[in-house]
Amino acid sequence: MEELIMRILDIEDRAREVISDARKADRELELRIKDDGRKLQSDIERKMEIKNADLRRIEQEDAERQIKKINDETEKSLAELEEKYEKNRDRWVDEIIANIVGR
């Protein structure tokens, strides 16, 4: 009988060790999951910052291209207007004077 009690106590001690080890493993797993979650969150935030920087750069380049296009078109229009003025200046002056004088 005493041997049976000793075996039961031994089994109980081993069961407590198993439960203790399981709780320890559970805590370690929980800490690892939290740590992995923080690392994943940090990685996602870093990737978002890179993506946002890329998008800002792309938008800036697009805006600069549009500004250049507008400036080029404006310069072209001014050059055409300047050329038209140089070509027709004398005739326009004559027409204005004729209209004023009434010829």
Coordinates of C-alpha atoms in Angstrom, one line a residue:
M1 CA 0.0 0.0 0.0
E2 CA 2.8 2.3 0.9
E3 CA 4.4 1.6 -2.4
L4 CA 1.2 2.5 -4.2
I5 CA 1.0 5.8 -2.3
M6 CA 4.6 6.6 -3.2
R7 CA 3.9 5.9 -6.8
I8 CA 0.8 8.1 -6.7
L9 CA 2.8 10.9 -5.1
D10 CA 5.5 10.4 -7.7
I11 CA 3.0 10.6 -10.5
E12 CA 1.5 13.7 -8.9
D13 CA 5.0 15.3 -8.7
R14 CA 5.6 14.5 -12.3
A15 CA 2.2 15.9 -13.3
R16 CA 2.9 19.1 -11.5
E17 CA 6.3 19.3 -13.3
V18 CA 4.5 18.8 -16.6
I19 CA 1.9 21.4 -15.8
S20 CA 4.6 23.8 -14.7
D21 CA 6.6 23.2 -17.9
A22 CA 3.4 23.7 -19.9
R23 CA 2.7 27.0 -18.2
K24 CA 6.2 28.1 -18.7
A25 CA 6.1 27.1 -22.4
D26 CA 2.7 28.9 -22.6
R27 CA 4.2 32.1 -21.2
E28 CA 7.2 31.9 -23.5
L29 CA 5.0 31.3 -26.5
E30 CA 2.8 34.3 -25.5
L31 CA 6.0 36.5 -25.2
R32 CA 7.2 35.3 -28.5
I33 CA 3.9 36.0 -30.2
K34 CA 3.8 39.5 -28.7
D35 CA 7.4 40.1 -29.8
D36 CA 6.7 38.7 -33.3
G37 CA 3.6 41.0 -33.4
R38 CA 5.7 44.0 -32.5
K39 CA 8.3 43.1 -35.2
L40 CA 5.6 42.6 -37.8
Q41 CA 3.9 45.9 -36.9
S42 CA 7.3 47.6 -37.1
D43 CA 8.0 46.0 -40.5
I44 CA 4.7 47.0 -41.8
E45 CA 5.2 50.6 -40.7
R46 CA 8.6 50.7 -42.2
K47 CA 7.3 49.4 -45.5
M48 CA 4.4 52.0 -45.4
E49 CA 7.0 54.8 -44.9
I50 CA 9.0 53.6 -47.9
K51 CA 5.8 53.3 -50.0
N52 CA 4.7 56.8 -48.9
A53 CA 8.1 58.2 -49.8
D54 CA 8.0 56.5 -53.2
L55 CA 4.5 57.9 -53.8
R56 CA 5.5 61.4 -52.8
R57 CA 8.5 61.2 -55.1
I58 CA 6.4 60.0 -58.0
E59 CA 3.8 62.7 -57.4
Q60 CA 6.6 65.3 -57.2
E61 CA 8.1 64.1 -60.5
D62 CA 4.7 64.2 -62.1
A63 CA 4.0 67.7 -60.8
E64 CA 7.4 68.8 -62.1
R65 CA 6.7 67.3 -65.6
Q66 CA 3.3 69.1 -65.7
I67 CA 4.9 72.4 -64.7
K68 CA 7.6 71.9 -67.3
K69 CA 4.9 71.2 -69.9
I70 CA 3.0 74.3 -69.0
N71 CA 6.1 76.4 -69.1
D72 CA 7.1 75.0 -72.5
E73 CA 3.7 75.7 -73.9
T74 CA 3.7 79.2 -72.5
E75 CA 7.2 79.9 -73.9
K76 CA 6.0 78.5 -77.3
S77 CA 2.9 80.7 -77.2
L78 CA 5.0 83.8 -76.3
A79 CA 7.5 83.0 -79.1
E80 CA 4.6 82.7 -81.6
L81 CA 3.1 85.9 -80.4
E82 CA 6.5 87.7 -80.6
E83 CA 7.0 86.3 -84.1
K84 CA 3.5 87.4 -85.2
Y85 CA 4.2 90.9 -83.6
E86 CA 7.5 91.3 -85.4
K87 CA 5.9 90.1 -88.7
N88 CA 2.9 92.4 -88.6
R89 CA 4.0 95.3 -86.5
D90 CA 4.4 97.8 -89.3
R91 CA 1.1 96.9 -90.9
W92 CA -0.7 97.2 -87.6
V93 CA 0.8 100.6 -86.9
D94 CA -0.3 101.7 -90.3
E95 CA -3.8 100.4 -89.8
I96 CA -4.1 102.0 -86.4
I97 CA -2.9 105.4 -87.8
A98 CA -5.3 105.1 -90.7
N99 CA -8.2 104.3 -88.4
I100 CA -7.4 107.3 -86.2
V101 CA -6.8 109.7 -89.1
G102 CA -9.8 108.3 -90.9
R103 CA -8.3 107.4 -94.2

